[in-house]
Coordinates of C-alpha atoms in Angstrom, one line a residue:
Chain A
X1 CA 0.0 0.0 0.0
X2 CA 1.1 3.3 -0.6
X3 CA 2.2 5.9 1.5
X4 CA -0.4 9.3 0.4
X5 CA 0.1 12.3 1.1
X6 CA -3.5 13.7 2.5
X7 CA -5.4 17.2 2.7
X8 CA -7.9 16.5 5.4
X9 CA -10.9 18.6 6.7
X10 CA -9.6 21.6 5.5
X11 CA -12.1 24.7 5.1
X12 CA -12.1 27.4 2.6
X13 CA -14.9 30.0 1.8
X14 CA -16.6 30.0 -1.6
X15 CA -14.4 32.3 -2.9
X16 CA -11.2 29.8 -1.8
X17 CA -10.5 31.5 0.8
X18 CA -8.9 29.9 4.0
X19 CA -7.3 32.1 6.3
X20 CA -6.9 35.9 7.0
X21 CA -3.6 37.8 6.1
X22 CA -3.9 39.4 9.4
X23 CA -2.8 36.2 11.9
X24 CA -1.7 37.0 15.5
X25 CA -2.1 35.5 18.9
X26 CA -5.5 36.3 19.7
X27 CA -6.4 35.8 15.3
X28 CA -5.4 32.5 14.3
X29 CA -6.9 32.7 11.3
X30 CA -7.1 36.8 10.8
X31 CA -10.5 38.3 9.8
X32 CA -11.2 34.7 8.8
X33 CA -13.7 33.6 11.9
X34 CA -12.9 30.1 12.3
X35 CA -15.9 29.3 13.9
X36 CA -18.0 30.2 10.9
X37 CA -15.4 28.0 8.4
X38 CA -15.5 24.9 11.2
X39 CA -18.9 25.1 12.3
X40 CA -19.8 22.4 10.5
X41 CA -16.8 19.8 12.4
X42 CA -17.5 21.5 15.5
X43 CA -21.2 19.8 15.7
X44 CA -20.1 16.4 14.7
X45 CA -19.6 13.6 17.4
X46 CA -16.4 12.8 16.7
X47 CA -15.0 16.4 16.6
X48 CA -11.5 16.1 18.2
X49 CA -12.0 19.4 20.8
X50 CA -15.8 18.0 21.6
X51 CA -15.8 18.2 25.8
X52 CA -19.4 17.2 25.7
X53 CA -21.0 14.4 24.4
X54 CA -23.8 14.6 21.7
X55 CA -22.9 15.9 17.9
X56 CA -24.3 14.2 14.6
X57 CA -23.3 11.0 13.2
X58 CA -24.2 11.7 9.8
X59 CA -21.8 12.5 6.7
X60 CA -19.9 15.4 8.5
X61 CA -18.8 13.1 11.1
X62 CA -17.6 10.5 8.5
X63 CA -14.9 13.3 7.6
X64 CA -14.1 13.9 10.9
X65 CA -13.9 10.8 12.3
X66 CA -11.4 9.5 9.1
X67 CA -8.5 12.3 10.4
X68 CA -6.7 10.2 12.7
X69 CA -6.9 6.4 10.7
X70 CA -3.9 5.3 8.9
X71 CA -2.1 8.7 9.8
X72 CA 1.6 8.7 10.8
X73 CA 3.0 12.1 10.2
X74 CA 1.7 15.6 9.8
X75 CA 3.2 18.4 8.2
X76 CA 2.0 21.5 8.5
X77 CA 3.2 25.6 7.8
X78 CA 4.7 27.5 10.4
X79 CA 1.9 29.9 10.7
X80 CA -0.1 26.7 11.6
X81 CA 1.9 26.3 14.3
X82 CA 2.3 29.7 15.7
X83 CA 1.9 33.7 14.6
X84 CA 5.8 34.3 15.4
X85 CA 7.9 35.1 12.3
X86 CA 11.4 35.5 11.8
X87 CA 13.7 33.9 14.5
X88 CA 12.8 31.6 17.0
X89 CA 13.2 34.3 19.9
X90 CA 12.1 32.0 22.8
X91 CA 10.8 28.9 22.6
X92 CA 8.3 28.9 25.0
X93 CA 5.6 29.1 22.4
X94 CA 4.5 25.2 21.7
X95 CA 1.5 25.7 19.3
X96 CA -2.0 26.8 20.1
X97 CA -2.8 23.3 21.1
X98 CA -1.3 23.0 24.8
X99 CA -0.6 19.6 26.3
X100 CA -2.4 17.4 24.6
X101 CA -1.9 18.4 20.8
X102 CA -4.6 16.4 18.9
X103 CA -2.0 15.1 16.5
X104 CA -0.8 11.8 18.2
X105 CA 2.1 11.8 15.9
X106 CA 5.8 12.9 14.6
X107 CA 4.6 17.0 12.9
X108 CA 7.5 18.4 11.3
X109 CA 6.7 22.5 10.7
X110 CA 8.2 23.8 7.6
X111 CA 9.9 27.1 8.7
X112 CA 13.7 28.7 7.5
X113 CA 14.9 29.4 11.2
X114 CA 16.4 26.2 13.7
X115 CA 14.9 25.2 16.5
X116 CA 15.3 22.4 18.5
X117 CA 12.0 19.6 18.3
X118 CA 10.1 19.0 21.2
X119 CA 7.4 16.8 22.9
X120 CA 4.3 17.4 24.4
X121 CA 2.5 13.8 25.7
X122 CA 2.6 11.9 22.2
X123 CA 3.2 14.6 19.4
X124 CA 6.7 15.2 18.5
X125 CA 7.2 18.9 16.8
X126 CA 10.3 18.9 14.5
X127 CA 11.3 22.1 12.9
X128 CA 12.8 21.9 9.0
X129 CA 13.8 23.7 6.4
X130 CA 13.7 22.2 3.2
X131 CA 12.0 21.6 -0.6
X132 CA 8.2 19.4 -0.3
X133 CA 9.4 16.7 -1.5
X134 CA 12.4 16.7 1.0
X135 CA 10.3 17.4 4.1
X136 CA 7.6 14.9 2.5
X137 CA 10.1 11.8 2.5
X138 CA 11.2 12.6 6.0
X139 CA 7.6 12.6 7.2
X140 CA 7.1 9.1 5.6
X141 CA 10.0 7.9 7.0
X142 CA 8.7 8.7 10.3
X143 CA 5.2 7.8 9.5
X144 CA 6.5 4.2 9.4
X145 CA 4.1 2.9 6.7
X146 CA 1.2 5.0 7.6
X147 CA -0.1 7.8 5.2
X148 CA 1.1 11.6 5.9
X149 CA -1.4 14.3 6.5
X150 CA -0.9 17.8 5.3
X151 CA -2.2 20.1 7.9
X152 CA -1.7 23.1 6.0
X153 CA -2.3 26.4 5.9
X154 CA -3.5 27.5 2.8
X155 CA 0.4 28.5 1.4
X156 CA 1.8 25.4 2.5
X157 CA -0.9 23.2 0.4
X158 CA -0.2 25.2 -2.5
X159 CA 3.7 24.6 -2.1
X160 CA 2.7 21.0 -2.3
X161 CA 0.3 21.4 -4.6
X162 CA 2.5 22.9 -7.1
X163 CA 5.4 20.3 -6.2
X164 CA 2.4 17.8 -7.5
X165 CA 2.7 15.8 -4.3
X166 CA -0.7 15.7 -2.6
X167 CA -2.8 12.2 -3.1
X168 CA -5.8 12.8 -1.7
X169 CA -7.3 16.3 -0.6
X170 CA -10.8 17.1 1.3
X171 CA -12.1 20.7 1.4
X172 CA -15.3 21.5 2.9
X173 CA -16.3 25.0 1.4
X174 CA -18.3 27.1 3.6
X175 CA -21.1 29.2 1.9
X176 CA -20.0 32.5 2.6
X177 CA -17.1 34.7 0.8
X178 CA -14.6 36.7 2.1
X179 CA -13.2 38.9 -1.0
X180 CA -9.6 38.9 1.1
X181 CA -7.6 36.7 2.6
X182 CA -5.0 33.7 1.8
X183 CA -7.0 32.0 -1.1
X184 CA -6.4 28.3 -2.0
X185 CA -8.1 28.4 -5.3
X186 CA -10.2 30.7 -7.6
X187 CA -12.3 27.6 -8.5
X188 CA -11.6 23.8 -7.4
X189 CA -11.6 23.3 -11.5
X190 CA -7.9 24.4 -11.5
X191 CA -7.1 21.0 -10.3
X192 CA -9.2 18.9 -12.8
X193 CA -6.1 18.4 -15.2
X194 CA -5.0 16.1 -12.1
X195 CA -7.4 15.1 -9.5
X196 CA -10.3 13.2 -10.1
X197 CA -13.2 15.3 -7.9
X198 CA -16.5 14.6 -6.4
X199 CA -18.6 17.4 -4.5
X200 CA -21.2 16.0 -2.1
X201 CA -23.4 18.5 -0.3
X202 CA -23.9 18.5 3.4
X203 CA -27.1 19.1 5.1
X204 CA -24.6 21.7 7.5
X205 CA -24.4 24.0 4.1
X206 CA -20.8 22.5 3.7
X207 CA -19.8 21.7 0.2
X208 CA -17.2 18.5 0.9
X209 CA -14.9 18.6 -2.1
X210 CA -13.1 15.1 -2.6
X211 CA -9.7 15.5 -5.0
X212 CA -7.8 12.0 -5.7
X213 CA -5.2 12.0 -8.0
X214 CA -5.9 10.9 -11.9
Chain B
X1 CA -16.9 7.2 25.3
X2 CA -20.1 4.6 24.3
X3 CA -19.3 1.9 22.7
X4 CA -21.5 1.9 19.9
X5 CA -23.4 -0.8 18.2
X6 CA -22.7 -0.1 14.4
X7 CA -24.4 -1.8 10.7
X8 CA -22.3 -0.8 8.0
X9 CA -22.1 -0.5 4.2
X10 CA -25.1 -3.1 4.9
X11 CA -26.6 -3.1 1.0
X12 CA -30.3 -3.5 0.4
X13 CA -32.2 -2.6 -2.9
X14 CA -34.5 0.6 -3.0
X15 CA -37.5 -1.9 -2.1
X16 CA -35.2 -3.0 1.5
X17 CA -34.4 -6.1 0.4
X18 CA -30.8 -7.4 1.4
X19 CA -30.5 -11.3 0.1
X20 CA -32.8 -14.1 -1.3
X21 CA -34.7 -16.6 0.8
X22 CA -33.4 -19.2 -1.4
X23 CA -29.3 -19.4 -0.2
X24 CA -26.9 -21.5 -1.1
X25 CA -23.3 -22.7 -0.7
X26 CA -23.4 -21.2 -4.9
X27 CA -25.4 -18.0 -3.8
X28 CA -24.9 -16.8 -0.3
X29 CA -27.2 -14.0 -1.1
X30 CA -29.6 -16.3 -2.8
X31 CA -31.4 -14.7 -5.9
X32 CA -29.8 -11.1 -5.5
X33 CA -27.0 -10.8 -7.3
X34 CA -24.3 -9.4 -4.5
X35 CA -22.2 -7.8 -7.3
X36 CA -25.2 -5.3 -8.2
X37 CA -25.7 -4.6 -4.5
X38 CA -21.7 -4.2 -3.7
X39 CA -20.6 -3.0 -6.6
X40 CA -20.5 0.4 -4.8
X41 CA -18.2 -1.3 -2.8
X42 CA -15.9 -2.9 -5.2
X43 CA -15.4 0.0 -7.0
X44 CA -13.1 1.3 -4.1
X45 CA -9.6 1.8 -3.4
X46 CA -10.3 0.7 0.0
X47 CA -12.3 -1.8 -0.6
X48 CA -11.3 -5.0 1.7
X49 CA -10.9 -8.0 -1.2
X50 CA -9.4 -5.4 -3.9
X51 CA -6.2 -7.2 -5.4
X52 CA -5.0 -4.7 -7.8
X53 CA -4.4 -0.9 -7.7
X54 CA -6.7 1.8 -8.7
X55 CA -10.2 2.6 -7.0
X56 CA -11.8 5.5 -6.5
X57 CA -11.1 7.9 -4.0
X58 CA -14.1 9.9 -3.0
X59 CA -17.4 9.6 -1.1
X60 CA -18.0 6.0 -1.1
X61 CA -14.3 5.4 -0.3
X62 CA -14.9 7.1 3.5
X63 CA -17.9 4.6 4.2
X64 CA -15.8 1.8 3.3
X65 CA -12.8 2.5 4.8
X66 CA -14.4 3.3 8.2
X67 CA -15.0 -0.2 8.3
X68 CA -12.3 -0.9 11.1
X69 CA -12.0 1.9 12.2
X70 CA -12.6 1.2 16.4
X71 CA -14.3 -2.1 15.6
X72 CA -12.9 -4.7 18.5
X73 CA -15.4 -7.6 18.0
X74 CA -18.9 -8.2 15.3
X75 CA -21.5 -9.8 15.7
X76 CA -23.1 -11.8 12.3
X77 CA -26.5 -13.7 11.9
X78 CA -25.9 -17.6 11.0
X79 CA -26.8 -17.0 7.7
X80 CA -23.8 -14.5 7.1
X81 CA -21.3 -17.0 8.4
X82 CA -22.6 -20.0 6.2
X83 CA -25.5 -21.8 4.1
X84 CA -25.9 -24.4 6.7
X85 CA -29.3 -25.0 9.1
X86 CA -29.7 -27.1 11.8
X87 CA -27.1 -28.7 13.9
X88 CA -23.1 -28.3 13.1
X89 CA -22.8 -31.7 11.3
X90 CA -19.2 -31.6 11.2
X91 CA -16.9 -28.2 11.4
X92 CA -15.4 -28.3 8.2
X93 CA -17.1 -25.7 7.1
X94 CA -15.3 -22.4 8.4
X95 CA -16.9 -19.5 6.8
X96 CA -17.0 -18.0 2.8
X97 CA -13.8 -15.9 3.7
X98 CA -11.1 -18.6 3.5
X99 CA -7.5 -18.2 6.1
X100 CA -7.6 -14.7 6.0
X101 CA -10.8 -13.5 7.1
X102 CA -11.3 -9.5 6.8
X103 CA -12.7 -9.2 10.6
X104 CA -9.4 -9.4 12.0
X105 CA -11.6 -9.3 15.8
X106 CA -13.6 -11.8 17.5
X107 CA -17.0 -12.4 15.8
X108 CA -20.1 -13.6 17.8
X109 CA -22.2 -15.6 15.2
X110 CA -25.6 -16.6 16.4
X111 CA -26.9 -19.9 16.3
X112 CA -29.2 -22.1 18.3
X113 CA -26.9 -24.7 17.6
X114 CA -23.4 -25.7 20.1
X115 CA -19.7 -25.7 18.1
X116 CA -16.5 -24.6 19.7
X117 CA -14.6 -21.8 18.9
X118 CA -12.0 -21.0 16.2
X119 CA -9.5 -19.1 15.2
X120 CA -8.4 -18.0 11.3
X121 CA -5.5 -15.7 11.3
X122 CA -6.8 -13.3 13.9
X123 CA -10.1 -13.6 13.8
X124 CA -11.5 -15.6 16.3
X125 CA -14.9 -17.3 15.7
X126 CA -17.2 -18.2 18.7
X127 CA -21.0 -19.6 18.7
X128 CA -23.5 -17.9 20.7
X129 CA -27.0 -18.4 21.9
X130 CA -29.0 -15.6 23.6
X131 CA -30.8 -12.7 23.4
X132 CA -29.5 -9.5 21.3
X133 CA -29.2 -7.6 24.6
X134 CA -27.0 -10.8 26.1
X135 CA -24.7 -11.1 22.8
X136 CA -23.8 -7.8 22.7
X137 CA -22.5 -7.7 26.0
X138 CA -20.6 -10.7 25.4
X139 CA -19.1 -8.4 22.0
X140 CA -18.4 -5.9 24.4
X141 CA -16.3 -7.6 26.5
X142 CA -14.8 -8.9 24.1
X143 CA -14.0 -5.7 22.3
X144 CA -11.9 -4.3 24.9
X145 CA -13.8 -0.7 24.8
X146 CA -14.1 -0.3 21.4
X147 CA -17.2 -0.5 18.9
X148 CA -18.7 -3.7 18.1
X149 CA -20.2 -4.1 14.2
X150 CA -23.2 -5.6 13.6
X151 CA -22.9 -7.5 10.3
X152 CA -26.0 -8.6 9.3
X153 CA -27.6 -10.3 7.5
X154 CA -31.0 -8.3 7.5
X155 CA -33.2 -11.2 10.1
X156 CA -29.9 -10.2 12.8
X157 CA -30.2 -6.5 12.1
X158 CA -33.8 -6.2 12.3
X159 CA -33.4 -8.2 15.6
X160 CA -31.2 -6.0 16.7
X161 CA -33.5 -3.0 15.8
X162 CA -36.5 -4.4 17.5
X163 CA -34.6 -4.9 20.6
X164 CA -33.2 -1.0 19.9
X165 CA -29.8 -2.1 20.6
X166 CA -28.3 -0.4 17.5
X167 CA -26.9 3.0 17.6
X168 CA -25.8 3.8 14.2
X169 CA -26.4 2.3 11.3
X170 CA -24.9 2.8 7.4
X171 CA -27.5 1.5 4.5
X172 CA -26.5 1.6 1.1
X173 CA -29.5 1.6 -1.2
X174 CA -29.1 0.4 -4.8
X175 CA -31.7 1.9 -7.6
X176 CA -32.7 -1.7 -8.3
X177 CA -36.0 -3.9 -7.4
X178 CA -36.3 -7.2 -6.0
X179 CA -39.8 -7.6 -5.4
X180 CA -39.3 -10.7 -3.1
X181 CA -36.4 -12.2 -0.9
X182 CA -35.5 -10.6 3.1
X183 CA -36.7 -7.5 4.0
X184 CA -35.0 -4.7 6.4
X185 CA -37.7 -2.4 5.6
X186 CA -40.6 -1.1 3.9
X187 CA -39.4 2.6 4.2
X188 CA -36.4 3.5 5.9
X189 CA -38.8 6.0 7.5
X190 CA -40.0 3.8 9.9
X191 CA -37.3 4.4 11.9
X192 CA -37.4 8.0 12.4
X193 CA -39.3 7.7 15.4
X194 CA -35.9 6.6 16.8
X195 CA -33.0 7.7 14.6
X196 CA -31.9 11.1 12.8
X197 CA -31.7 9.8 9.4
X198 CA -29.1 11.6 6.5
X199 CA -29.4 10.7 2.9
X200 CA -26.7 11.0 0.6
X201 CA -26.3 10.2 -2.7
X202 CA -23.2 8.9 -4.4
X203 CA -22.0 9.4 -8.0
X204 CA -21.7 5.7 -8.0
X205 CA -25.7 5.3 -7.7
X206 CA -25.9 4.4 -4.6
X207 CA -28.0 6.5 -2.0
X208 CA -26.1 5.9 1.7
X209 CA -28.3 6.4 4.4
X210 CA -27.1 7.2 7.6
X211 CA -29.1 6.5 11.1
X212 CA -27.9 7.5 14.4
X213 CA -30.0 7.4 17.8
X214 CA -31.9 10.7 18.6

């Protein structure tokens, strides 16, 4: 079985847009309001930060509930991780996530600056600098076997995107636009040339776009 | 978390008919032809018996590769496990799914009738009598705290139902007739007294129909 490379869960508006230009501590996704662009994981069953129980079991939490199976590895951007740029001045900051990360796995953030990996209980953050497919064959490698998720953001699927590495890639489009922001796509159809797609509607308003590879 | 009592990718025909009365070592669905109501399936790249490459990727790919996903133990109807009636006349007979079977858990299969246990690779087969309520919490047990599958045929599953033991449930319903043969419904819409129900359809033809306890 091969080892894909996977986009998973990851929500854009219906103008393809994922994420605000204006990140910081108390923004993690800018003007972008995550809450409106997540909604639709946040009232699933399965949904990773639930605390309560309750949540639907119907097609959203199928999506949900597939992010953790046969995942060994996660890559993901460095403003995923954290709003800093430049330097590594401290390293006090450890993700948004705090001591239980969701991930459960190696994540190896792409940035250009060292800094020493670290654990927090079973998610192992290693920090590198290199091409896609270079950082890609070190997350298999660690992945032992298992497939590697792309976390994202939106400029770090596009760098892979463009390196033609991603195997398998769901977006759930929210319907509402943004007109700025850090924009995955003008229209899914720029990946038709490659990826096979299916849209299937969800009764949340989503739009789940499923790309696999031609 | 619940363990949950789960059908799934369970295949009837838009008039709820999921195998033929009239089974046979030759036809273990009877008169409906298994490749019409799983071709769905087949068509996969996850599916569980798929030898070569290729499959599709989208929709009906998440339902079938959820199939494992937290299962520790099922729990079949007689019919499912073999064309035999009566008592075990000798315990030749181990099943349609040769050494390797694709439970990979232990699988509870009813039957008024006494035979020991067996193992196949790592699933374990054992022979139950009781009550729905009593079986599954034997499966339970067994499961170590994960879900337990219920995997039909359609006389376990509507057992199952009646009892109101199951807590999600995944129907895939193919645009053909039977006429006659073994029921699960009339309309799935008897069972919204109980369940939130999701309908979905699927490029392939398929409609999936998702259940899960209100």
């Amino acid at each position: 079985m091969d080892q894909l490379l996977r986009v998973q869960n990851f929500g854009v508006s219906s103008d393809g847009i994922g994420a605000g230009e204006d990140q910081s501590l108390e923004s993690p996704f800018g003007h972008v309001e995550p809450e409106k662009l997540f909604g639709w994981a946040g009232a699933t069953a399965s949904w990773l930060m639930r605390t309560g129980p309750g949540g639907s079991r119907g097609l959203d939490d199928y999506f949900i509930r597939d992010y953790a199976r046969n995942i060994g590895a996660e890559i993901m951007g460095r403003n995923k991780f954290g709003p800093q740029r430049g330097p590594w001045h401290d390293h006090e900051w450890q993700g948004w996530w705090g001591d239980e990360p969701p991930f459960h796995t190696p994540v190896f953030v792409l940035t250009h600056h060292k800094r020493p990996s670290f654990t927090l209980s079973d998610t192992t953050f290693h920090f590198v600098d290199g091409d896609p497919a270079t950082v890609l064959q070190q997350a298999r490698e660690a992945a032992q076997g298992k497939d590697v998720r792309l976390g994202g953001g939106v400029t770090t699927i596009r760098q892979f995107l463009d390196a033609d590495l991603v195997d398998t890639m769901h977006v759930a489009v929210s319907p509402m636009k943004y007109g700025t922001g850090i924009r995955l796509w003008e229209s899914p159809d720029e990946l038709l040339d490659r990826f096979h797609l299916e849209v299937v509607p969800s009764t949340s308003g989503v739009q789940h776009h499923l790309f696999w590879r031609k």
